[in-house]
mmCIF file of C-alpha atoms and ligand atoms in Angstrom:
data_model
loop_
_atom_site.group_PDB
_atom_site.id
_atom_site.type_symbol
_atom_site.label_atom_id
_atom_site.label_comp_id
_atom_site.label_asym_id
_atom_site.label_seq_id
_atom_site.Cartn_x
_atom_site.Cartn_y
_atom_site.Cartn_z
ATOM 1 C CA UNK A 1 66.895 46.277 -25.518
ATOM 2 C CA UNK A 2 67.432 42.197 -26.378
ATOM 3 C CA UNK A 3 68.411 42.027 -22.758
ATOM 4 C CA UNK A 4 65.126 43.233 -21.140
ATOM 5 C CA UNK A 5 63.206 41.302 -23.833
ATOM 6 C CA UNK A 6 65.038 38.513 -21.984
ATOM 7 C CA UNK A 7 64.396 39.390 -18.622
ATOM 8 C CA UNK A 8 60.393 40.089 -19.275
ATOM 9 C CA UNK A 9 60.389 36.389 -20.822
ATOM 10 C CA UNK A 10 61.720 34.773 -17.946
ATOM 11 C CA UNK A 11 59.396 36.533 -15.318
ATOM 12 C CA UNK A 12 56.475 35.804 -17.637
ATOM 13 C CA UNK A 13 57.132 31.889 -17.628
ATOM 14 C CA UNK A 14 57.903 31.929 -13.888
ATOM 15 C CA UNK A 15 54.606 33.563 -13.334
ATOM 16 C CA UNK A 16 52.319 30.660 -15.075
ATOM 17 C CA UNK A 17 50.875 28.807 -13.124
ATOM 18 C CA UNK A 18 49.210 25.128 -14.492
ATOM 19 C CA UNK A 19 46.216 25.345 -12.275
ATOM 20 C CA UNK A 20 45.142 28.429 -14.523
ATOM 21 C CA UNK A 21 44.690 26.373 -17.593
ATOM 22 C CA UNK A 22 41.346 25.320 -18.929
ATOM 23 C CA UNK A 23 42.343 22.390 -21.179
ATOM 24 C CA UNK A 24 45.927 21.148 -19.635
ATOM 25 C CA UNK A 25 47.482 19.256 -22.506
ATOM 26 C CA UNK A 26 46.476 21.610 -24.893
ATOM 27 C CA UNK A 27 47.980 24.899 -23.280
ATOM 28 C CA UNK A 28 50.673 23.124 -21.877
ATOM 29 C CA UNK A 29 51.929 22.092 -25.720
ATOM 30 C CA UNK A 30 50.830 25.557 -26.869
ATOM 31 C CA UNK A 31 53.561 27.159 -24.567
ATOM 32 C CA UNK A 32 56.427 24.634 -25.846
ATOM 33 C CA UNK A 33 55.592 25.766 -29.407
ATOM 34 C CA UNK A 34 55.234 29.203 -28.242
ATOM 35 C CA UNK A 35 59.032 29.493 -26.208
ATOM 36 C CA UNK A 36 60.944 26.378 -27.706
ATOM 37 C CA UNK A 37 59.394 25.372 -30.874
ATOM 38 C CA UNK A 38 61.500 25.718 -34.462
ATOM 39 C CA UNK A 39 60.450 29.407 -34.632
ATOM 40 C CA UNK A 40 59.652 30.011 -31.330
ATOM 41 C CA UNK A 41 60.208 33.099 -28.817
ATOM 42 C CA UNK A 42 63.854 31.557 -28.085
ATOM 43 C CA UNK A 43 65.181 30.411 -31.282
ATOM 44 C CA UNK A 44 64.165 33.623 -32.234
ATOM 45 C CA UNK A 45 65.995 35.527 -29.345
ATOM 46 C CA UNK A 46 69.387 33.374 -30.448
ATOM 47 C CA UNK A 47 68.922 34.607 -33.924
ATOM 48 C CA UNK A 48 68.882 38.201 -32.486
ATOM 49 C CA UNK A 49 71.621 37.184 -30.530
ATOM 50 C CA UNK A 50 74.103 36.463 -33.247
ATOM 51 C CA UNK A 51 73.737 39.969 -34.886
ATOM 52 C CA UNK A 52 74.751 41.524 -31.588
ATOM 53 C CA UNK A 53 78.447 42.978 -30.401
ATOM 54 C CA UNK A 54 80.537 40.689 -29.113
ATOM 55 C CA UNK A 55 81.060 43.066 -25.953
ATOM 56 C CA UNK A 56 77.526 41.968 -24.881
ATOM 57 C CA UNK A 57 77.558 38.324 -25.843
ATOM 58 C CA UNK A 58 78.591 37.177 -22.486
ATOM 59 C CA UNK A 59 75.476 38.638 -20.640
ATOM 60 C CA UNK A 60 73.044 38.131 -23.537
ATOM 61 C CA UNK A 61 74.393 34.451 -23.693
ATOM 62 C CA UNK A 62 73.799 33.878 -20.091
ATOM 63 C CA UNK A 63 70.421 35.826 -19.766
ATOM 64 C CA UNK A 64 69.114 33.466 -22.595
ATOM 65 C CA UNK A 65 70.242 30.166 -21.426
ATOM 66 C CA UNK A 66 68.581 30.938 -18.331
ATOM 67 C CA UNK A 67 65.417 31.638 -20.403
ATOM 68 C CA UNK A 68 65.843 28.468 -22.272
ATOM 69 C CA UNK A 69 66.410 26.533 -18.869
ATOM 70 C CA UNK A 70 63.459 28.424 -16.935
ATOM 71 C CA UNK A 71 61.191 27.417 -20.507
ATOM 72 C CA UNK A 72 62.521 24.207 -20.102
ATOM 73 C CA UNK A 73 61.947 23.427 -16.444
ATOM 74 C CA UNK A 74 58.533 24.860 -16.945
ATOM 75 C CA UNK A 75 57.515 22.185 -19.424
ATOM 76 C CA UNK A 76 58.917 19.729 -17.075
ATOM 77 C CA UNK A 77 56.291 21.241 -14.118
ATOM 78 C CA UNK A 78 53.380 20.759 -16.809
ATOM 79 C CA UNK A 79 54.547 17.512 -17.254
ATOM 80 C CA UNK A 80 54.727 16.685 -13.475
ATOM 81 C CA UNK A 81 51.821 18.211 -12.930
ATOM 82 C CA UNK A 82 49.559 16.487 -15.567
ATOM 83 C CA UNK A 83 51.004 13.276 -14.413
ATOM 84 C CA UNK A 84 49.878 14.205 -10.955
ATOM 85 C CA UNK A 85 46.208 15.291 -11.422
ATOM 86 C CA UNK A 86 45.415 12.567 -14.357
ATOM 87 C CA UNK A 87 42.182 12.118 -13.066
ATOM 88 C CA UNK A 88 40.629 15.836 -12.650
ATOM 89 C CA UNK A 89 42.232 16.708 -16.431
ATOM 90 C CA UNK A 90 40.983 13.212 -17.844
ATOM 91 C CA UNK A 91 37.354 14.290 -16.339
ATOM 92 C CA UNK A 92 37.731 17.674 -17.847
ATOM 93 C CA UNK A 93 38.490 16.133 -21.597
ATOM 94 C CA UNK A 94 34.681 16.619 -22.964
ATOM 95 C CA UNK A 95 35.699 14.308 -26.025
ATOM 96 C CA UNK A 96 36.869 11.376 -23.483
ATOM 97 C CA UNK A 97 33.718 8.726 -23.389
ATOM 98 C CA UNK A 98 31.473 9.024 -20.284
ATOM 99 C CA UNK A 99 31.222 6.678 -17.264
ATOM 100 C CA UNK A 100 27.995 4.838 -17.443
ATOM 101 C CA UNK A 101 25.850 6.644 -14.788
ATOM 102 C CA UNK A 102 23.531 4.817 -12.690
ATOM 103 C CA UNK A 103 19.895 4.812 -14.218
ATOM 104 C CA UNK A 104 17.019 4.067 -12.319
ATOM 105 C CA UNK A 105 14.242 1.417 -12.009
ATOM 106 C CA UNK A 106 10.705 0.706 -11.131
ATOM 107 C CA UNK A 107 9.994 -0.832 -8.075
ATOM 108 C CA UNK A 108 8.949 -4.321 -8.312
ATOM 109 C CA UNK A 109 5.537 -3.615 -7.056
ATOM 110 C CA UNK A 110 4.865 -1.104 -9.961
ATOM 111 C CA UNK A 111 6.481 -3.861 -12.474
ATOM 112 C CA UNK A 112 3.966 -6.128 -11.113
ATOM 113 C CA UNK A 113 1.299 -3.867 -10.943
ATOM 114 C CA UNK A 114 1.837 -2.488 -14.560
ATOM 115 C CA UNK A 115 1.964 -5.889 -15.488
ATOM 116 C CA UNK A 116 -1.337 -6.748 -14.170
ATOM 117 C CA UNK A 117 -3.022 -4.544 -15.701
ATOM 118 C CA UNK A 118 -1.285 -5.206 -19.186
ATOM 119 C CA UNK A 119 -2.903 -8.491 -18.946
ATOM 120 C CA UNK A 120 -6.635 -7.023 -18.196
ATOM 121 C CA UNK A 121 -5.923 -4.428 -20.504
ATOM 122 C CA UNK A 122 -5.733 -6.894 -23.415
ATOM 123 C CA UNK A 123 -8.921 -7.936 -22.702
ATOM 124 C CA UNK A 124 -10.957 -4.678 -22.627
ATOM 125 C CA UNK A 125 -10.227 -3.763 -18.661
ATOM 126 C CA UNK A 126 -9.466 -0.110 -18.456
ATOM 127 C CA UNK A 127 -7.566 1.548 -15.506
ATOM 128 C CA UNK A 128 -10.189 3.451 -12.584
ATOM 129 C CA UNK A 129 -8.370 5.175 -9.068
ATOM 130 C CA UNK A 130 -10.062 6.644 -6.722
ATOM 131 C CA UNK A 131 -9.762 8.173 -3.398
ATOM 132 C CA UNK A 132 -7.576 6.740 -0.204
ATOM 133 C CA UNK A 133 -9.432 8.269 2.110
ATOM 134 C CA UNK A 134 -13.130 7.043 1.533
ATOM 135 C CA UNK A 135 -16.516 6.484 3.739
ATOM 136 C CA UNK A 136 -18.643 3.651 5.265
ATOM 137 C CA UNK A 137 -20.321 3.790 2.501
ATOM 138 C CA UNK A 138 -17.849 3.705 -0.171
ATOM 139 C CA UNK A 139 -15.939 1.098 1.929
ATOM 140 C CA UNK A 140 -18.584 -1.327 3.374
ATOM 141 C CA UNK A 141 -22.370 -0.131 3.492
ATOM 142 C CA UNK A 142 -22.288 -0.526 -0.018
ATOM 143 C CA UNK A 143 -20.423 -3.784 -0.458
ATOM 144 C CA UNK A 144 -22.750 -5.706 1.751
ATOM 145 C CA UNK A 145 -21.223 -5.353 5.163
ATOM 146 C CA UNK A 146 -23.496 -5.952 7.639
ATOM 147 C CA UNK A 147 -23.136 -2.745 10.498
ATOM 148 C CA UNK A 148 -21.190 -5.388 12.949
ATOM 149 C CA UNK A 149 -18.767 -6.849 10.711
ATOM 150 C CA UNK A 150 -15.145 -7.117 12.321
ATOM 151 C CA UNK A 151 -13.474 -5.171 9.277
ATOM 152 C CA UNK A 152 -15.323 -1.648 11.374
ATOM 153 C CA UNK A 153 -13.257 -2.882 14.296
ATOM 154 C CA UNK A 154 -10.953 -0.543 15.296
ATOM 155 C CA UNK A 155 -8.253 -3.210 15.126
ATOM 156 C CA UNK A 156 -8.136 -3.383 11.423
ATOM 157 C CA UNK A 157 -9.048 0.427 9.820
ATOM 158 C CA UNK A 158 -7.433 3.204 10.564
ATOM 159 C CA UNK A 159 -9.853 5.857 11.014
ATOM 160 C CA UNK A 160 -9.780 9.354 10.102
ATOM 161 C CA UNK A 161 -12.890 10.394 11.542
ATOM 162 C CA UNK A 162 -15.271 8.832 13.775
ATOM 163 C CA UNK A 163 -18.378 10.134 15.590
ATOM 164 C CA UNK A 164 -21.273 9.426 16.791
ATOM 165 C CA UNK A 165 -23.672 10.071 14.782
ATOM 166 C CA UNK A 166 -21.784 10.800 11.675
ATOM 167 C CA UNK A 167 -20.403 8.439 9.134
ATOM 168 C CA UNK A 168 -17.015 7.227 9.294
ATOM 169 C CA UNK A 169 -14.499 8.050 7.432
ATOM 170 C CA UNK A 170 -11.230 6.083 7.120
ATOM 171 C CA UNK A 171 -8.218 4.714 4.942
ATOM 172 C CA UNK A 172 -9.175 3.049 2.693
ATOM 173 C CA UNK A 173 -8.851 -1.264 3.896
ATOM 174 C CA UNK A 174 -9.766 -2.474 0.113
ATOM 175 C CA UNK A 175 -9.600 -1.588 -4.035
ATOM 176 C CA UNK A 176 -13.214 -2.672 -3.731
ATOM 177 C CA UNK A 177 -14.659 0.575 -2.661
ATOM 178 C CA UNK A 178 -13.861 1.811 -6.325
ATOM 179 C CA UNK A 179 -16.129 -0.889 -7.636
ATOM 180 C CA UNK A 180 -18.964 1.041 -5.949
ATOM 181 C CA UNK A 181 -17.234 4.503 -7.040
ATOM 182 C CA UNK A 182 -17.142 3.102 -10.764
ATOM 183 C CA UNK A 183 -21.003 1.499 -10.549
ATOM 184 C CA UNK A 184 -22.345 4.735 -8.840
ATOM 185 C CA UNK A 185 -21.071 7.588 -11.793
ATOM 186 C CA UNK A 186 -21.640 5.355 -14.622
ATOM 187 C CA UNK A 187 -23.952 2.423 -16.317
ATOM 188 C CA UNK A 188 -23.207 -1.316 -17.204
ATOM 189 C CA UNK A 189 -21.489 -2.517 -19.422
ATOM 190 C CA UNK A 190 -18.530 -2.193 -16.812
ATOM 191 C CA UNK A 191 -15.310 -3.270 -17.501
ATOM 192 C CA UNK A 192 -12.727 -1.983 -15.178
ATOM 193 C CA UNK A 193 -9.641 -2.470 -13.024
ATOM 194 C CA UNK A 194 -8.535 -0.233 -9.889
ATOM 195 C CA UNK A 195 -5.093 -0.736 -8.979
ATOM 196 C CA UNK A 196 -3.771 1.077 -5.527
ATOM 197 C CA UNK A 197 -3.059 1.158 -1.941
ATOM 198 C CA UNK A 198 -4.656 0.018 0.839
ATOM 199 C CA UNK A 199 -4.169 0.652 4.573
ATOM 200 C CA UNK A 200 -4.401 -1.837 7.706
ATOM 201 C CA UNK A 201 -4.139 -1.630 11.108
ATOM 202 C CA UNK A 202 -1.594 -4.611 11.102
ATOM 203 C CA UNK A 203 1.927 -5.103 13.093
ATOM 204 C CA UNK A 204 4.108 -5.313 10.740
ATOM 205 C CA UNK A 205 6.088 -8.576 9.980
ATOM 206 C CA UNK A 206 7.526 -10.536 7.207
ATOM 207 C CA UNK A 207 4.143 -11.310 6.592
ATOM 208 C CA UNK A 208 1.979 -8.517 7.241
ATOM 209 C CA UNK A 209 1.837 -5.004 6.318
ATOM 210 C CA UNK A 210 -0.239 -1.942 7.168
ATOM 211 C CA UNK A 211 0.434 -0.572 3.880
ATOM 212 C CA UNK A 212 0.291 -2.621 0.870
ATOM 213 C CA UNK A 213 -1.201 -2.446 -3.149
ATOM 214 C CA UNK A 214 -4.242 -4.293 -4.178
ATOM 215 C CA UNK A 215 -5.666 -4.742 -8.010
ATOM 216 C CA UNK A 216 -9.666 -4.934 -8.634
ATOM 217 C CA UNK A 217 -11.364 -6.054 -11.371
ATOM 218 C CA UNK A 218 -15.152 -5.668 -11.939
ATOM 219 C CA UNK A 219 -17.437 -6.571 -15.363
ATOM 220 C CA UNK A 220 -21.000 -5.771 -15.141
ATOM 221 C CA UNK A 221 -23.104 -6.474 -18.250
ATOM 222 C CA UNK A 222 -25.998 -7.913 -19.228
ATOM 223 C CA UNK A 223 -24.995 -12.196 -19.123
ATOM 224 C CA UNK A 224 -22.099 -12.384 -17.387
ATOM 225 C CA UNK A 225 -21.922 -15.992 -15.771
ATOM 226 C CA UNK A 226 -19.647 -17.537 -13.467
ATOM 227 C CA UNK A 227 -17.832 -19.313 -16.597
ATOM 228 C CA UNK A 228 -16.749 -15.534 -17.645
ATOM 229 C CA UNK A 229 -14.923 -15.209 -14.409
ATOM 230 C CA UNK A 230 -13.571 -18.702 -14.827
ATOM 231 C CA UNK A 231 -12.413 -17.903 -17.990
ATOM 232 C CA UNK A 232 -11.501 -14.682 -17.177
ATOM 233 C CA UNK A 233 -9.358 -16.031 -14.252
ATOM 234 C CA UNK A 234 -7.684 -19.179 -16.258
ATOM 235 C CA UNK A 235 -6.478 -16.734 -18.985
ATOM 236 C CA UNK A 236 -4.720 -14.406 -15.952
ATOM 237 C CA UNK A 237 -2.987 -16.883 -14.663
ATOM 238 C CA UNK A 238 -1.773 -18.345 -17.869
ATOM 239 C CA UNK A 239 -0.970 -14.480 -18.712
ATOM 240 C CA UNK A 240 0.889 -13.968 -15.210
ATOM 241 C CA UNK A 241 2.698 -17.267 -14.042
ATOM 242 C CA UNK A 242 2.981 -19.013 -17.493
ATOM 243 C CA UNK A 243 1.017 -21.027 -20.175
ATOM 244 C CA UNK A 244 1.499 -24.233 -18.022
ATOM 245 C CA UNK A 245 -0.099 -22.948 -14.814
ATOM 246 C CA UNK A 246 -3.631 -24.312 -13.742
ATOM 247 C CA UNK A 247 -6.226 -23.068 -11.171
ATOM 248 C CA UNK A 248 -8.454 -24.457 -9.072
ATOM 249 C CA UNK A 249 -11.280 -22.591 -7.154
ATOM 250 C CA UNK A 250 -12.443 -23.063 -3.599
ATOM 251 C CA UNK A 251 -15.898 -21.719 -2.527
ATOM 252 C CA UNK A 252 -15.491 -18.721 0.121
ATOM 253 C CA UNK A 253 -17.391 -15.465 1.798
ATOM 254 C CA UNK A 254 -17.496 -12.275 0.995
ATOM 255 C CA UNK A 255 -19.856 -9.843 1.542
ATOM 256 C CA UNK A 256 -20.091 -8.258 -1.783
ATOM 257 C CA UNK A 257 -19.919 -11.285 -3.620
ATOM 258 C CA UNK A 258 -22.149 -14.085 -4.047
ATOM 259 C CA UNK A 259 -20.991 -16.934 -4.559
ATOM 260 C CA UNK A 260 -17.710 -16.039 -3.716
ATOM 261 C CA UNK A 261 -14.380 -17.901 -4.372
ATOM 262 C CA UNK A 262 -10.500 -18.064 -3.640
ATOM 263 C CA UNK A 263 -8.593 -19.017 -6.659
ATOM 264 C CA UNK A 264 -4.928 -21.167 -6.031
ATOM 265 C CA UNK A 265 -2.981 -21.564 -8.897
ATOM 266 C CA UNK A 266 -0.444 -24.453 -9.421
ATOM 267 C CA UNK A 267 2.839 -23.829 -7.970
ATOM 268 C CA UNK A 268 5.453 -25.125 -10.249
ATOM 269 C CA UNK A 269 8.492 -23.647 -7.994
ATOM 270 C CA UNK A 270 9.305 -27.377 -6.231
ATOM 271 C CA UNK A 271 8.830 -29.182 -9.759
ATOM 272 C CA UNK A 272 5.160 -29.502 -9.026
ATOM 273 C CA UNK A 273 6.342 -31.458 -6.534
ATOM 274 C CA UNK A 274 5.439 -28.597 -3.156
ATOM 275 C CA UNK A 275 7.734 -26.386 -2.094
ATOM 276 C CA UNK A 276 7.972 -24.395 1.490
ATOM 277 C CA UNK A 277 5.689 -21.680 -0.112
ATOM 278 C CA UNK A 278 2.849 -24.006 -1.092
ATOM 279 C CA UNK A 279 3.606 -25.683 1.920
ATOM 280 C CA UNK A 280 3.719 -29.090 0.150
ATOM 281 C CA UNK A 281 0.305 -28.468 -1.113
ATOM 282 C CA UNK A 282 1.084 -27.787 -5.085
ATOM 283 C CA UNK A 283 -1.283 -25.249 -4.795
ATOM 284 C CA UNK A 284 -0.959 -21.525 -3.982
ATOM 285 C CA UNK A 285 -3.624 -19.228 -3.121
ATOM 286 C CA UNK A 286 -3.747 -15.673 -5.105
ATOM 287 C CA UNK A 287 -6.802 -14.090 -5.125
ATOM 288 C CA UNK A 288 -10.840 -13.863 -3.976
ATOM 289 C CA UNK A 289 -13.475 -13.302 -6.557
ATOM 290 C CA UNK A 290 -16.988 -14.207 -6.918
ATOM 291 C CA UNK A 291 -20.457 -12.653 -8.797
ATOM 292 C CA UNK A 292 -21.040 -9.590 -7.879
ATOM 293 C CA UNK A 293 -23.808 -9.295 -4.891
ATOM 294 C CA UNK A 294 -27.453 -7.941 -5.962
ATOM 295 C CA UNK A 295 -27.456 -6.274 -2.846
ATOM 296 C CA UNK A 296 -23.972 -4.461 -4.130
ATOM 297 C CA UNK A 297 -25.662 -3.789 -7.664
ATOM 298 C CA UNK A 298 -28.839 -2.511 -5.676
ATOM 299 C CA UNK A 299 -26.697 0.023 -3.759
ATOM 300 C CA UNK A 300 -25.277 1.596 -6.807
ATOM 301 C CA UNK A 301 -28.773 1.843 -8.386
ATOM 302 C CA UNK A 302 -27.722 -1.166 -10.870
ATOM 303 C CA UNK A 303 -30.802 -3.321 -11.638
ATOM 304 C CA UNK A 304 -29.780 -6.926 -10.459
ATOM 305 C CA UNK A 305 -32.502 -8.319 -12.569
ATOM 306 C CA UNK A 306 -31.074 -6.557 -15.833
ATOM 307 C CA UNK A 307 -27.323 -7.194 -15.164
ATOM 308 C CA UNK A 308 -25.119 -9.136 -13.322
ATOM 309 C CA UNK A 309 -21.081 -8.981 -12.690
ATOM 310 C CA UNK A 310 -17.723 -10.825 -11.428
ATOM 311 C CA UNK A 311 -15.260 -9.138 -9.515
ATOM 312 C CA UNK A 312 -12.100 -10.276 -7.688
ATOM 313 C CA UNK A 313 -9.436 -8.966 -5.824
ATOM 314 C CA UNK A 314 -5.311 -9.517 -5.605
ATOM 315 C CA UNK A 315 -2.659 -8.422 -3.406
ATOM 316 C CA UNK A 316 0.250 -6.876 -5.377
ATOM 317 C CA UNK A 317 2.817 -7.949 -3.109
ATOM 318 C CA UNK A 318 1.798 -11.479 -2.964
ATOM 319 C CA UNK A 319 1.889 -11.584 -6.489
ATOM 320 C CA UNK A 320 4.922 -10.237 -6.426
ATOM 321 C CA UNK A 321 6.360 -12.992 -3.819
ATOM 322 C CA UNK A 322 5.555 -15.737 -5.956
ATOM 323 C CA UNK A 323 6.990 -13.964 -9.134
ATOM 324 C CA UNK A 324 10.027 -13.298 -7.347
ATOM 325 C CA UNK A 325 10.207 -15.197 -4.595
ATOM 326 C CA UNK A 326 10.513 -12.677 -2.039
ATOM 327 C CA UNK A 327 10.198 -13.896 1.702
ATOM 328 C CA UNK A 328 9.477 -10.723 3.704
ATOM 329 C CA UNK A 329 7.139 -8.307 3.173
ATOM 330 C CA UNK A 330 9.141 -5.403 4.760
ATOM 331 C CA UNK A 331 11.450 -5.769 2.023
ATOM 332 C CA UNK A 332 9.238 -3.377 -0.192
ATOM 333 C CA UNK A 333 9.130 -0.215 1.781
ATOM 334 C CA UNK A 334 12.893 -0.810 3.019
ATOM 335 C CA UNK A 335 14.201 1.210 0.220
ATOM 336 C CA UNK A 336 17.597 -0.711 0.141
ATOM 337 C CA UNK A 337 19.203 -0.954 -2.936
ATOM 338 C CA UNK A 338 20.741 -4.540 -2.432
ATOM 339 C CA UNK A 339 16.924 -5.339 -2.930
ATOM 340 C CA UNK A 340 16.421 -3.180 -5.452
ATOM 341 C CA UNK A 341 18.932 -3.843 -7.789
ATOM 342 C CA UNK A 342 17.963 -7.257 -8.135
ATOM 343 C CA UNK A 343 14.816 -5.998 -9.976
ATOM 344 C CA UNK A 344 16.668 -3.004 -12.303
ATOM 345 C CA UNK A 345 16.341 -5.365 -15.546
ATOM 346 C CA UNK A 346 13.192 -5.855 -15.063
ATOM 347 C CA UNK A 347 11.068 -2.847 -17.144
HETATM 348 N N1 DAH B 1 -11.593 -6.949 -0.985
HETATM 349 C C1 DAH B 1 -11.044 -8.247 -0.709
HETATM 350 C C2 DAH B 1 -9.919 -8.123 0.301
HETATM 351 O O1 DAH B 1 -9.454 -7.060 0.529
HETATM 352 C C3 DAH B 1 -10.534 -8.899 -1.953
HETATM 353 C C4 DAH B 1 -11.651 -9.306 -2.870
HETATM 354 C C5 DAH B 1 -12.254 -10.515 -2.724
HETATM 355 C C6 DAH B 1 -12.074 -8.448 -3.853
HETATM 356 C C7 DAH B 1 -13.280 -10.910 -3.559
HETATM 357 C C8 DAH B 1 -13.122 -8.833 -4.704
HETATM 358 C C9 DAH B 1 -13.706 -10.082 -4.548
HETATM 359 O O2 DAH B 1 -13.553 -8.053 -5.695
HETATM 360 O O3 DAH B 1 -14.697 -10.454 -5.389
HETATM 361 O O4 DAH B 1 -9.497 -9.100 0.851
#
């Protein structure tokens, strides 16, 4: 019967629901087409309708204008409710362009790091690590400390194990213990550079860190002079801080080194002028160095007569501070991303 056809059309539109549709627009025009298009479910009802007594014309007439109306209002609730949830149904649209999502960056210590070791890498320095937990021996016997030096003291390792009567063991306070590491399991020539982190028993401050990332670099060979580190040094800091930068050494101690040095570089930050991290000076200091001790050679069963060696030493996050500019050390292990973000186009 036409008039139950009716009747099961109307219930069936009342009972859809939007929410129930997958892709919104798309079902939503599917059910005009289907119930009011051209040769849709209604047209064809009023079709039917025509060829039908008159007798039941009056209810049939009625039953479908309410189906019309109820198809109608329907479309009008799509409408509504597409207007209403734009956002969800534009986020479900797989065609619709994405939003660019956040990618991440290195930390500027690893830029600066990686960097680093870029430049030694283009001159035949290849990458060792070792361990961050190392021994007396690894961290001073071998380099030369005397058994009273203050770097034992308490105040500035942090131990791991000490007893009487057995050897220390503690984090490691310098890169240079992997000179011995590197000089101990193989044979000059030598040519290496141990990037990593270092521990000291420091309060920290904008200036001072118990953690913090260090860069060695050690040649042994047959030859090597004092002009090779010079040289060696010059073309870093050309490398690092531009072709215009200049060095200057001043003589210094170290125990594994001998003679030792501190290298400054010019600081071209206040137009060469001196600026309030040169302290007026022009000059900047960024890293010890020196020829390798024979005592140090001796210790790793290196024959000091045969071969000699430079080494030196840098501090990632200073490096990083006169790169950058930054004024407080803390600012590195703070994790926040105001900080952060400043570095995220740097790669
Ligand atoms: N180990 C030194 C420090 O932690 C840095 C250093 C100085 C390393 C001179 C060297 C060097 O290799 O020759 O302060």
């Amino acid at each position: 019967m036409l008039i139950d056809d009716i009747q099961k059309y109307i219930d069936e539109i009342r009972a859809i629901q939007m929410a129930q549709f997958k892709d919104k627009a798309a079902e939503a025009e599917n059910f005009r087409i289907k119930y009011l298009g051209k040769k849709g479910i209604i047209n064809d009802l009023f079709e039917q309708f025509k060829a039908m007594p008159n007798e039941q014309k009056k209810t049939l007439g009625q039953a479908l204008n309410m189906l019309k109306t109820t198809a109608q209002n329907k479309v009008e609730e799509f409408k509504a409710f597409v207007e209403e949830h734009q956002d969800e149904i534009a986020d479900s649209d797989l065609t619709r362009p994405t939003d660019f999502a956040p990618v991440g960056s290195r930390h500027v210590l690893s830029v600066v790091m990686n960097e680093i070791i870029d430049i030694f890498g283009r001159i035949g320095f290849t990458v060792a690590e070792s361990v961050e937990v190392e021994d007396d021996w690894h961290l001073f016997s071998a380099l030369n400390f005397p058994p009273d030096h203050p770097a034992r003291d308490m105040q500035d390792t942090f131990f791991v194990e000490k007893e009487e009567g057995k050897q220390d063991v503690a984090l490691r306070t310098h890169t240079s213990s992997v000179q011995v590491r590197v000089m101990e399991a193989n044979r000059p020539p030598i040519r290496i550079i141990a990037p990593g982190r270092v521990f000291r028993n420091e309060a920290i401050s904008a200036r001072a860190h118990c953690i913090f990332h260090q860069v060695e670099a050690l040649y042994v060979d047959k030859h090597v002079t004092f002009a090779d580190l010079k040289q060696t040094l010059l073309y870093f800091a050309k490398e690092m801080f531009g072709e215009q930068t200049q060095i200057r050494l001043r003589p210094s101690y170290f125990p594994f080194t001998e003679p030792s040095a501190e290298m400054d570089i010019s600081c071209s930050i206040g137009g060469g002028k001196g600026c309030n991290i040169c302290k007026g000076t022009g000059w900047l200091e960024i890293l010890g160095c020196g020829m390798v001790d024979p005592n140090v050679l001796k210790a790793c069963n290196i024959d000091p007569n045969e071969y000699t060696g430079f080494a030196l030493g840098m501090g990632v996050e200073r490096m990083a501070m006169l790169k950058y500019q930054i004024r407080d050390l803390r600012l590195y292990f703070e994790n926040d991303l105001r900080f952060l973000r400043q570095f995220d186009a740097i790669i």
